[in-house]
Amino acid sequence: MKRRFRQVSMAGASGDGVSDASRIAEGRALAVTLDRWTIAALIIAVLAAVPIIAVLFAIPLGESALISHLMSTVLPRYIANTAALMAIAGGIAVVIGTGCAWLVSAAEFPGRRVLSWALILPLAVPAYIGAYLYADLLDFSGPVQSGLRAVTGWEVGDYSFPQIRSLWGGGAILGLVLYPYVYLLTRASFATQSIAQFQAARSLGARPWVAFTRIALPGARPAIAGGLALVLMEVLADFGVADYFAIPTFSTGIFRSWLAMGDKQAAMGLAAMMLVFVIALVTFEAMTRGGSSESRDGLGARAGAEPLVALSPMGKALALIACLLPVLLGFVIPALTLAGMAVTDPAIAAARDLADYASGSLWLGIASALVCCLAALLLVFAKTRSNSLLTRGTIRIATLGYALPGALLAVGLLSPLGAFDQTLTRAVRDGTSYTGGLLLTGTSLILIYALSVRFLTVAYNALDSGMAKIPPSLDAAARSLGARPARVLARIYVPLLSPSLAAAGALVLIDTLRELPATLILRPFNLETLATRTYRLASDERLVEASIPALILLAAGLLPVLLLSRTGKRG
């Protein structure tokens, strides 16, 4: 490809006749980028972009009454609460993630090696499950306050206790379970920073804190910002915590407008406003890429060396506490609480129908995983055939779904698919003797479509990493022997990508099991998943009965966490 562009450039400089040859060569290059694999990628991108397009065109430009109504009623509160929740959770995640990443990278203290991977474990706890558990533990009738009153003899009104069902409580829980995003990226950044710069600052008399803030922290700023962007995306998409704590946010507002009030226009208007937040976060996340530097003497290559920061015995104890507390609060306490509830008689009695919910979750997850893996395989293969600007842009659009909150994705799909479904059903009725209802709306097909759009990015990233390890010479050798692209894909890439395909399918399956808002809005009436079952029981204050499905969801979340830990060790 480089040789072809070089020939085109030389031809364009040598005269009019050669310029015609240049234009022919450029036309052939364009034709290569528009082969059937690129067209397949374009189709996937269009299907993935349907909810975004629907939300963008939901409100006509001349219709300002709805916007004025939202501005005068609920929109300011939604914006304020969503922004405050993002600020609280993001601040907690940055402080915990950055501090713990620096401690495990630069200092030596008891338990450092175990804590370096254990700090990722809170990511396995779905935020809404953490909200259910801590509300039960810290409420007035919960074991913490009941024990406090029993020990002190206090009565109602004798003491004040932080209200967990509040904006601050929701932000704290989201920060506790999402800080590993910041921790992982920041730890990797510290592992590639130069030790020489830090040691030079120390040799010039700078105290460890000054050297950290002047040398290490600025170098890790892109990684911290990237992790923060991921945290903010998750907070924006959250529905379970905000709904359970009665915090009016965009996600809860869309859900209530669509399902509780039946106001389609209001839901689409809120989704359009929410999309502005999504675009801003995606842009912010894209701007954080790059800017990091690699160094062969980085902190990650210091096995057996003296710690970069020498801690006193008291400092080692404080470092141990600082790194242990997030693990205890974010994972150990929720896991042990669920395990204790799961062995009680009410929980065991409520688990009689667990097989139905588990089977519904499994087949939904397997179907979504198959669709995502197939679409991701086509995208990565299209990228190998042509890495043009068109192909890269197509893949970028196709993988935007992970940034879309589930509530936005659901309402963005229902409107255009509902219109399409009505047209399709009308055509079927005119051509056949069909007298039933709508063919697609209210079925699992739309839910699988939405989940596939949401988690296609997960499958694509796994396959793209696997594809990068395959030598291009294998493709070239097969093509030189006359093999067509489809045969190359089936006989070479699919077998070599089988571990990546398995990992991608497992990750999509787990994410599908844990997805809540999109499943609540789009699922058929006869479909109940582990996530929706847990949500309904916890909403009815039947947390003990919800403990077993919640424990299953927590255990399922451990797989991607362990994969992240393994990847971090290799890094």
Coordinates of C-alpha atoms in Angstrom, one line a residue:
M1 CA 0.0 0.0 0.0
K2 CA 2.8 2.4 0.8
R3 CA 4.5 1.5 -2.5
R4 CA 1.3 2.2 -4.4
F5 CA 0.9 5.7 -2.8
R6 CA 4.6 6.4 -3.6
Q7 CA 4.0 5.5 -7.2
V8 CA 0.9 7.7 -7.3
S9 CA 2.9 10.6 -5.9
M10 CA 5.7 10.2 -8.5
A11 CA 3.1 9.9 -11.3
G12 CA 1.3 13.0 -10.3
A13 CA 4.5 15.0 -10.6
S14 CA 5.4 14.0 -14.1
G15 CA 2.7 15.3 -16.4
D16 CA -1.0 15.2 -17.4
G17 CA -1.0 11.7 -18.8
V18 CA 0.6 10.4 -15.7
S19 CA -1.9 12.3 -13.6
D20 CA -4.6 10.3 -15.3
A21 CA -2.8 7.1 -14.2
S22 CA -2.6 8.6 -10.7
R23 CA -6.3 9.2 -10.7
I24 CA -6.9 5.6 -11.9
A25 CA -4.7 4.3 -9.1
E26 CA -6.5 6.4 -6.5
G27 CA -9.8 5.1 -7.8
R28 CA -8.6 1.5 -7.5
A29 CA -7.5 2.3 -3.9
L30 CA -10.9 3.7 -3.1
A31 CA -12.5 0.6 -4.7
V32 CA -10.4 -1.6 -2.4
T33 CA -11.7 0.3 0.7
L34 CA -15.3 -0.3 -0.6
D35 CA -15.1 -4.1 -0.8
R36 CA -17.8 -6.3 0.7
W37 CA -16.0 -6.4 4.0
T38 CA -16.0 -2.7 4.3
I39 CA -19.6 -2.6 3.2
A40 CA -20.4 -5.2 6.0
A41 CA -18.7 -3.0 8.5
L42 CA -20.7 0.0 7.2
I43 CA -23.9 -1.9 7.7
I44 CA -22.9 -2.8 11.3
A45 CA -22.1 0.8 12.0
V46 CA -25.4 2.0 10.7
L47 CA -27.3 -0.6 12.8
A48 CA -25.2 0.5 15.9
A49 CA -25.9 4.2 15.2
V50 CA -29.7 3.8 15.0
P51 CA -30.4 4.8 18.6
I52 CA -28.1 7.8 18.3
I53 CA -29.7 9.0 15.1
A54 CA -33.2 8.4 16.6
V55 CA -32.4 10.5 19.7
L56 CA -30.8 13.3 17.6
F57 CA -33.8 13.6 15.4
A58 CA -36.4 13.0 18.2
I59 CA -37.2 16.7 18.7
P60 CA -37.8 18.9 15.6
L61 CA -35.8 22.1 15.7
G62 CA -39.0 24.2 15.6
E63 CA -40.6 22.5 18.6
S64 CA -39.5 24.4 21.6
A65 CA -42.5 23.8 23.8
L66 CA -41.2 20.5 25.1
I67 CA -37.8 21.8 25.8
S68 CA -39.3 24.8 27.6
H69 CA -41.5 22.5 29.6
L70 CA -38.6 20.3 30.6
M71 CA -36.5 23.3 31.5
S72 CA -39.2 24.7 33.8
T73 CA -39.9 21.4 35.5
V74 CA -37.5 18.5 35.8
L75 CA -34.5 19.2 33.6
P76 CA -32.5 21.5 36.0
R77 CA -32.9 18.9 38.8
Y78 CA -31.8 16.1 36.5
I79 CA -28.7 18.0 35.3
A80 CA -27.8 19.1 38.8
N81 CA -28.1 15.6 40.4
T82 CA -26.4 13.9 37.5
A83 CA -23.5 16.4 37.6
A84 CA -23.2 16.1 41.4
L85 CA -23.3 12.3 41.3
M86 CA -20.5 12.3 38.7
A87 CA -18.5 14.8 40.7
I88 CA -18.7 12.9 44.0
A89 CA -18.1 9.5 42.5
G90 CA -15.3 10.8 40.2
G91 CA -13.6 12.6 43.0
I92 CA -13.6 9.5 45.2
A93 CA -12.4 7.3 42.4
V94 CA -9.5 9.6 41.5
V95 CA -8.3 9.9 45.1
I96 CA -8.5 6.2 45.9
G97 CA -7.3 5.0 42.5
T98 CA -4.4 7.4 42.2
G99 CA -3.3 7.0 45.8
C100 CA -3.4 3.3 45.8
A101 CA -1.7 3.0 42.4
W102 CA 1.2 5.1 43.7
L103 CA 1.6 3.2 46.9
V104 CA 1.7 -0.3 45.3
S105 CA 4.1 1.0 42.6
A106 CA 6.6 3.0 44.6
A107 CA 6.5 1.8 48.2
E108 CA 7.0 -1.5 50.0
F109 CA 4.6 -2.5 52.8
P110 CA 3.1 -5.7 54.2
G111 CA 0.6 -7.2 51.8
R112 CA 1.5 -5.0 48.8
R113 CA 1.7 -7.9 46.3
V114 CA -1.7 -9.2 47.2
L115 CA -3.3 -5.8 47.4
S116 CA -1.9 -4.8 44.0
W117 CA -4.4 -7.2 42.3
A118 CA -7.0 -7.3 45.1
L119 CA -7.6 -3.5 44.6
I120 CA -9.3 -4.5 41.3
L121 CA -11.9 -6.7 43.0
P122 CA -14.6 -4.0 43.7
L123 CA -15.1 -3.8 40.0
A124 CA -16.8 -7.2 40.2
V125 CA -19.6 -5.8 42.4
P126 CA -22.5 -4.2 40.4
A127 CA -23.1 -0.8 41.7
Y128 CA -26.8 -1.4 42.3
I129 CA -26.1 -4.5 44.4
G130 CA -23.6 -2.4 46.5
A131 CA -26.4 0.1 47.0
Y132 CA -28.9 -2.5 48.2
L133 CA -26.4 -4.0 50.7
Y134 CA -25.1 -0.8 52.2
A135 CA -28.6 0.6 52.5
D136 CA -29.5 -2.5 54.5
L137 CA -26.4 -2.3 56.6
L138 CA -26.5 1.4 57.4
D139 CA -30.2 2.2 57.6
F140 CA -31.8 3.0 61.0
S141 CA -32.9 -0.5 61.5
G142 CA -29.8 -2.0 60.0
P143 CA -27.1 -3.9 62.1
V144 CA -24.7 -1.0 62.2
Q145 CA -27.0 1.5 63.8
S146 CA -28.8 -1.1 65.9
G147 CA -25.5 -2.3 67.3
L148 CA -24.4 1.3 68.0
R149 CA -27.6 1.9 70.0
A150 CA -27.2 -1.3 71.8
V151 CA -23.6 -0.5 72.9
T152 CA -24.2 3.2 73.8
G153 CA -27.8 3.0 75.1
W154 CA -28.8 5.9 72.8
E155 CA -32.4 6.4 71.7
V156 CA -33.9 8.0 68.6
G157 CA -32.7 11.6 68.4
D158 CA -29.7 11.1 70.7
Y159 CA -27.3 10.9 67.8
S160 CA -26.9 11.7 64.1
F161 CA -25.8 9.3 61.5
P162 CA -25.0 9.9 57.8
Q163 CA -28.0 9.2 55.5
I164 CA -27.0 6.5 53.1
R165 CA -30.0 7.0 50.9
S166 CA -28.9 10.3 49.6
L167 CA -26.9 11.9 46.8
W168 CA -23.7 11.7 48.8
G169 CA -24.4 8.0 49.7
G170 CA -25.0 7.1 46.0
G171 CA -21.8 8.9 44.9
A172 CA -19.8 7.2 47.6
I173 CA -21.0 3.7 46.6
L174 CA -20.4 4.4 42.9
G175 CA -16.9 5.7 43.7
L176 CA -16.1 2.7 45.8
V177 CA -17.0 0.1 43.1
L178 CA -15.7 2.2 40.1
Y179 CA -12.3 3.4 41.3
P180 CA -10.5 0.4 39.8
Y181 CA -10.8 2.1 36.4
V182 CA -8.6 4.9 37.6
Y183 CA -6.3 2.5 39.6
L184 CA -5.6 0.2 36.6
L185 CA -4.7 3.0 34.2
T186 CA -2.7 5.0 36.7
R187 CA -0.8 2.0 37.9
A188 CA 0.2 1.2 34.3
S189 CA 1.3 4.8 33.8
F190 CA 3.4 4.8 37.0
A191 CA 5.0 1.5 35.8
T192 CA 6.3 3.2 32.6
Q193 CA 7.6 6.4 34.1
S194 CA 11.3 7.1 34.4
I195 CA 12.8 6.5 37.8
A196 CA 15.7 8.8 37.0
Q197 CA 13.6 11.9 37.0
F198 CA 12.0 11.1 40.4
Q199 CA 15.4 10.2 41.9
A200 CA 16.9 13.4 40.5
A201 CA 14.2 15.5 42.2
R202 CA 14.9 13.6 45.5
S203 CA 18.6 14.1 45.2
L204 CA 18.0 17.9 44.9
G205 CA 16.3 17.9 48.2
A206 CA 12.6 17.5 47.2
R207 CA 10.6 15.6 49.8
P208 CA 8.7 12.5 48.6
W209 CA 5.3 14.3 48.5
V210 CA 6.8 17.2 46.4
A211 CA 8.5 14.8 44.0
F212 CA 5.3 12.9 43.6
T213 CA 3.2 16.0 42.9
R214 CA 5.8 17.6 40.6
I215 CA 7.2 14.6 38.7
A216 CA 5.1 11.4 39.0
L217 CA 1.6 12.9 39.1
P218 CA 1.9 15.2 36.0
G219 CA 3.3 12.2 34.0
A220 CA 0.2 10.1 35.0
R221 CA -2.3 12.8 34.3
P222 CA -3.5 11.4 30.9
A223 CA -4.0 8.0 32.5
I224 CA -5.9 9.5 35.5
A225 CA -8.1 11.5 33.1
G226 CA -8.8 8.4 31.0
G227 CA -9.8 6.4 34.0
L228 CA -11.9 9.3 35.3
A229 CA -13.7 9.4 31.9
L230 CA -14.6 5.7 32.2
V231 CA -15.9 6.3 35.7
L232 CA -18.0 9.2 34.6
M233 CA -19.5 7.2 31.8
E234 CA -20.5 4.5 34.2
V235 CA -22.0 7.0 36.6
L236 CA -24.0 8.6 33.8
A237 CA -25.3 5.2 32.7
D238 CA -26.2 4.2 36.3
F239 CA -29.9 3.5 37.0
G240 CA -30.0 1.0 39.9
V241 CA -28.2 3.2 42.5
A242 CA -30.1 6.4 41.6
D243 CA -33.4 4.6 41.4
Y244 CA -33.0 2.8 44.8
F245 CA -31.8 5.9 46.5
A246 CA -34.5 8.1 44.9
I247 CA -32.0 10.4 43.2
P248 CA -33.6 12.0 40.1
T249 CA -31.1 11.7 37.3
F250 CA -31.3 11.4 33.5
S251 CA -31.5 7.6 33.6
T252 CA -34.3 7.5 36.2
G253 CA -36.0 10.3 34.4
I254 CA -36.0 8.5 31.1
F255 CA -37.2 5.3 32.7
R256 CA -40.1 7.0 34.5
S257 CA -41.2 9.2 31.6
W258 CA -41.3 6.2 29.2
L259 CA -42.7 3.4 31.4
A260 CA -44.4 5.1 34.4
M261 CA -45.9 8.1 32.7
G262 CA -46.1 6.9 29.1
D263 CA -44.7 10.2 27.9
K264 CA -42.6 9.2 24.8
Q265 CA -41.7 12.8 23.8
A266 CA -40.4 13.7 27.3
A267 CA -38.3 10.5 27.4
M268 CA -36.8 11.2 24.0
G269 CA -36.2 14.8 25.0
L270 CA -34.3 13.7 28.1
A271 CA -32.4 11.2 26.1
A272 CA -31.4 14.0 23.7
M273 CA -30.1 16.1 26.6
M274 CA -28.3 13.0 28.0
L275 CA -26.6 12.5 24.7
V276 CA -24.9 15.8 25.1
F277 CA -23.3 14.5 28.3
V278 CA -22.3 11.3 26.4
I279 CA -20.7 13.2 23.5
A280 CA -18.8 15.4 26.0
L281 CA -17.5 12.3 27.9
V282 CA -16.5 10.5 24.7
T283 CA -14.6 13.5 23.5
F284 CA -12.9 13.9 26.8
E285 CA -11.9 10.2 26.8
A286 CA -10.5 10.5 23.3
M287 CA -8.5 13.5 24.2
T288 CA -6.9 11.6 27.1
R289 CA -5.4 9.0 24.8
G290 CA -1.7 9.4 24.3
G291 CA 0.6 11.7 26.1
S292 CA 2.1 8.9 28.2
S293 CA 5.7 8.0 27.9
E294 CA 7.5 4.7 28.2
S295 CA 10.8 4.2 30.0
R296 CA 12.8 1.0 30.4
D297 CA 13.6 1.9 34.0
G298 CA 10.0 2.4 34.9
L299 CA 8.5 1.4 38.2
G300 CA 7.1 -1.8 36.8
A301 CA 10.6 -3.1 36.1
R302 CA 11.8 -2.7 39.7
A303 CA 11.4 -6.3 40.9
G304 CA 13.9 -6.9 43.7
A305 CA 15.1 -3.2 43.8
E306 CA 14.9 -0.9 46.7
P307 CA 11.5 0.8 47.1
L308 CA 11.3 4.2 45.4
V309 CA 9.8 5.7 48.6
A310 CA 11.1 4.4 52.0
L311 CA 8.3 4.3 54.5
S312 CA 8.7 4.3 58.3
P313 CA 6.9 1.5 60.3
M314 CA 4.0 3.9 60.9
G315 CA 4.0 4.8 57.2
K316 CA 3.8 1.1 56.2
A317 CA 0.9 0.6 58.5
L318 CA -0.9 3.6 57.1
A319 CA -0.2 2.4 53.5
L320 CA -1.6 -1.0 54.3
I321 CA -4.8 0.6 55.8
A322 CA -5.1 2.9 52.8
C323 CA -5.0 0.1 50.3
L324 CA -6.9 -2.4 52.4
L325 CA -9.9 -0.2 53.1
P326 CA -11.1 0.1 49.5
V327 CA -11.0 -3.6 49.1
L328 CA -12.9 -4.2 52.3
L329 CA -15.6 -1.6 51.6
G330 CA -15.8 -2.2 47.9
F331 CA -15.7 -6.0 47.8
V332 CA -15.2 -8.0 51.0
I333 CA -18.1 -6.6 53.0
P334 CA -20.6 -6.8 50.1
A335 CA -19.5 -10.4 49.3
L336 CA -19.5 -11.6 52.9
T337 CA -22.9 -9.9 53.5
L338 CA -24.4 -11.6 50.5
A339 CA -22.9 -15.0 51.4
G340 CA -24.4 -14.7 54.9
M341 CA -27.8 -13.9 53.5
A342 CA -27.7 -16.6 50.9
V343 CA -27.5 -19.4 53.5
T344 CA -30.6 -18.4 55.3
D345 CA -34.0 -20.2 54.9
P346 CA -35.8 -17.3 53.2
A347 CA -33.1 -17.0 50.6
I348 CA -33.0 -20.8 49.9
A349 CA -36.8 -20.9 49.7
A350 CA -36.8 -18.0 47.2
A351 CA -34.2 -19.8 45.1
R352 CA -36.7 -22.5 43.9
D353 CA -37.4 -20.5 40.7
L354 CA -33.8 -19.5 40.3
A355 CA -33.3 -21.9 37.4
D356 CA -35.9 -20.1 35.3
Y357 CA -34.2 -16.7 35.9
A358 CA -30.7 -18.2 35.3
S359 CA -31.8 -19.9 32.1
G360 CA -33.4 -16.6 30.8
S361 CA -30.2 -14.7 31.6
L362 CA -28.0 -17.4 30.0
W363 CA -29.8 -17.7 26.7
L364 CA -30.1 -14.0 26.4
G365 CA -26.4 -13.6 27.1
I366 CA -25.3 -16.4 24.7
A367 CA -27.4 -14.9 21.9
S368 CA -26.0 -11.5 22.5
A369 CA -22.4 -12.9 22.7
L370 CA -22.8 -14.7 19.4
V371 CA -24.1 -11.6 17.6
C372 CA -21.3 -9.4 19.1
C373 CA -18.6 -11.9 18.3
L374 CA -19.8 -12.3 14.7
A375 CA -20.0 -8.5 14.2
A376 CA -16.7 -7.9 15.9
L377 CA -15.0 -10.6 13.7
L378 CA -16.3 -8.8 10.6
L379 CA -15.1 -5.5 11.9
V380 CA -11.5 -6.6 12.7
F381 CA -11.3 -8.5 9.4
A382 CA -12.4 -5.4 7.5
K383 CA -9.7 -3.5 9.3
T384 CA -7.1 -6.0 8.1
R385 CA -8.3 -5.7 4.5
S386 CA -8.2 -1.9 4.5
N387 CA -7.1 0.4 7.3
S388 CA -8.3 3.4 5.5
L389 CA -9.9 6.5 7.1
L390 CA -13.3 5.2 6.0
T391 CA -12.8 1.8 7.7
R392 CA -11.4 3.4 10.9
G393 CA -14.3 5.8 11.1
T394 CA -16.8 3.0 10.5
I395 CA -15.3 1.0 13.3
R396 CA -15.3 4.0 15.6
I397 CA -19.1 4.5 15.0
A398 CA -19.9 0.8 15.4
T399 CA -18.1 0.7 18.8
L400 CA -19.7 3.8 20.3
G401 CA -22.5 1.7 21.9
Y402 CA -20.5 1.1 25.1
A403 CA -20.6 4.8 25.9
L404 CA -24.4 4.9 25.6
P405 CA -26.4 4.5 28.9
G406 CA -28.8 1.6 28.8
A407 CA -31.9 3.9 29.3
L408 CA -30.8 6.1 26.4
L409 CA -30.1 3.1 24.2
A410 CA -33.5 1.5 24.9
V411 CA -35.7 4.5 24.1
G412 CA -33.5 5.4 21.1
L413 CA -34.2 1.9 19.7
L414 CA -37.9 1.7 20.6
S415 CA -39.0 4.7 18.5
P416 CA -37.6 3.8 15.1
L417 CA -38.0 0.0 15.5
G418 CA -41.6 0.6 16.6
A419 CA -42.3 2.4 13.3
F420 CA -40.5 -0.2 11.3
D421 CA -42.4 -3.0 13.1
Q422 CA -45.7 -1.4 12.3
T423 CA -44.8 -1.2 8.6
L424 CA -43.6 -4.8 8.6
T425 CA -46.6 -6.1 10.4
R426 CA -48.9 -4.2 8.0
A427 CA -47.2 -5.7 5.0
V428 CA -47.4 -9.2 6.5
R429 CA -51.1 -8.9 7.2
D430 CA -51.7 -7.6 3.7
G431 CA -49.8 -10.5 2.1
T432 CA -50.9 -13.4 4.4
S433 CA -53.6 -14.3 6.8
Y434 CA -51.7 -13.2 9.8
T435 CA -53.9 -11.6 12.4
G436 CA -51.6 -11.3 15.5
G437 CA -49.9 -8.3 17.0
L438 CA -46.6 -6.6 16.2
L439 CA -43.9 -9.0 15.1
L440 CA -40.8 -7.5 16.8
T441 CA -41.9 -5.1 19.5
G442 CA -42.2 -6.9 22.9
T443 CA -40.0 -9.8 21.8
S444 CA -36.4 -10.8 22.8
L445 CA -35.1 -9.8 19.3
I446 CA -35.1 -6.1 20.1
L447 CA -33.5 -6.7 23.5
I448 CA -30.7 -8.8 21.9
Y449 CA -30.2 -6.0 19.3
A450 CA -29.9 -3.4 22.1
L451 CA -27.5 -5.5 24.2
S452 CA -25.4 -6.3 21.0
V453 CA -25.1 -2.6 20.3
R454 CA -24.2 -1.9 23.9
F455 CA -21.5 -4.5 24.2
L456 CA -20.1 -4.8 20.7
T457 CA -17.1 -2.7 21.9
V458 CA -16.2 -5.4 24.5
A459 CA -16.0 -8.1 21.8
Y460 CA -14.2 -5.9 19.3
N461 CA -11.5 -4.9 21.8
A462 CA -10.8 -8.5 22.6
L463 CA -10.6 -9.6 19.0
D464 CA -8.6 -6.6 17.9
S465 CA -6.0 -7.5 20.5
G466 CA -5.9 -11.0 19.3
M467 CA -5.6 -9.9 15.6
A468 CA -2.6 -7.8 16.4
K469 CA -0.7 -10.9 17.4
I470 CA -1.3 -12.7 14.0
P471 CA 1.5 -12.1 11.5
P472 CA 0.3 -10.4 8.3
S473 CA 2.5 -12.8 6.4
L474 CA 0.0 -15.6 6.9
D475 CA -2.7 -13.7 5.2
A476 CA -0.3 -12.7 2.3
A477 CA 0.8 -16.4 1.9
A478 CA -2.7 -17.6 1.7
R479 CA -3.7 -14.9 -0.8
S480 CA -0.7 -15.7 -2.9
L481 CA -1.9 -19.3 -3.1
G482 CA -5.3 -18.1 -4.5
A483 CA -7.4 -18.2 -1.3
R484 CA -10.2 -15.8 -1.3
P485 CA -10.8 -13.5 1.7
A486 CA -13.7 -15.5 3.0
R487 CA -11.6 -18.7 3.0
V488 CA -8.7 -16.8 4.7
L489 CA -11.0 -15.7 7.4
A490 CA -12.5 -19.2 8.0
R491 CA -9.3 -21.2 7.7
I492 CA -6.7 -18.9 9.2
Y493 CA -8.1 -16.1 11.3
V494 CA -11.0 -17.9 13.0
P495 CA -8.8 -20.8 14.4
L496 CA -6.1 -18.4 15.5
L497 CA -8.6 -16.1 17.1
S498 CA -10.5 -18.8 18.9
P499 CA -9.0 -17.9 22.4
S500 CA -9.9 -14.3 21.7
L501 CA -13.4 -15.3 20.5
A502 CA -13.9 -17.3 23.7
A503 CA -12.8 -14.4 25.9
A504 CA -15.0 -11.9 24.0
G505 CA -18.0 -14.2 24.2
A506 CA -17.5 -14.7 28.0
L507 CA -17.1 -10.9 28.6
V508 CA -20.2 -10.1 26.6
L509 CA -22.2 -12.8 28.4
I510 CA -21.2 -11.5 31.8
D511 CA -21.9 -7.9 30.9
T512 CA -25.3 -9.0 29.6
L513 CA -26.1 -10.8 32.9
R514 CA -25.4 -7.6 34.8
E515 CA -27.2 -5.1 32.5
L516 CA -30.3 -3.6 34.2
P517 CA -31.9 -0.5 32.6
A518 CA -32.0 -1.7 29.0
T519 CA -33.3 -5.1 30.1
L520 CA -36.0 -3.6 32.3
I521 CA -37.3 -1.4 29.4
L522 CA -37.0 -3.8 26.5
R523 CA -37.6 -7.3 27.9
P524 CA -40.7 -9.3 27.1
F525 CA -43.2 -9.7 29.9
N526 CA -42.4 -13.4 30.2
L527 CA -38.6 -12.9 30.5
E528 CA -37.0 -12.4 33.9
T529 CA -33.2 -12.3 34.3
L530 CA -31.0 -12.5 37.4
A531 CA -30.5 -8.7 37.2
T532 CA -34.2 -7.8 36.9
R533 CA -35.1 -10.4 39.6
T534 CA -32.6 -8.9 42.0
Y535 CA -33.8 -5.4 41.2
R536 CA -37.5 -6.2 41.8
L537 CA -36.8 -8.1 45.1
A538 CA -34.5 -5.4 46.4
S539 CA -37.0 -2.7 45.4
D540 CA -39.6 -4.5 47.6
E541 CA -37.1 -4.5 50.5
R542 CA -36.8 -8.3 50.1
L543 CA -33.0 -8.2 50.0
V544 CA -32.5 -11.6 51.7
E545 CA -34.5 -13.3 49.0
A546 CA -32.5 -11.4 46.4
S547 CA -29.2 -12.5 47.9
I548 CA -28.6 -15.7 45.8
P549 CA -29.1 -14.1 42.4
A550 CA -27.1 -11.1 43.5
L551 CA -24.3 -13.4 44.7
I552 CA -24.3 -15.1 41.3
L553 CA -24.0 -11.7 39.5
L554 CA -21.1 -10.8 41.8
A555 CA -19.3 -14.1 41.2
A556 CA -19.8 -13.7 37.4
G557 CA -18.2 -10.3 37.6
L558 CA -15.0 -11.9 38.9
L559 CA -14.0 -13.3 35.5
P560 CA -13.3 -10.0 33.8
V561 CA -11.7 -8.7 36.9
L562 CA -9.3 -11.6 37.0
L563 CA -8.6 -11.1 33.3
L564 CA -7.8 -7.5 34.0
S565 CA -5.5 -8.5 36.9
R566 CA -3.7 -11.0 34.6
T567 CA -3.3 -8.3 31.9
G568 CA -2.0 -5.9 34.5
K569 CA 0.7 -8.3 35.7
R570 CA 1.8 -8.9 32.1
G571 CA 2.0 -5.2 31.5

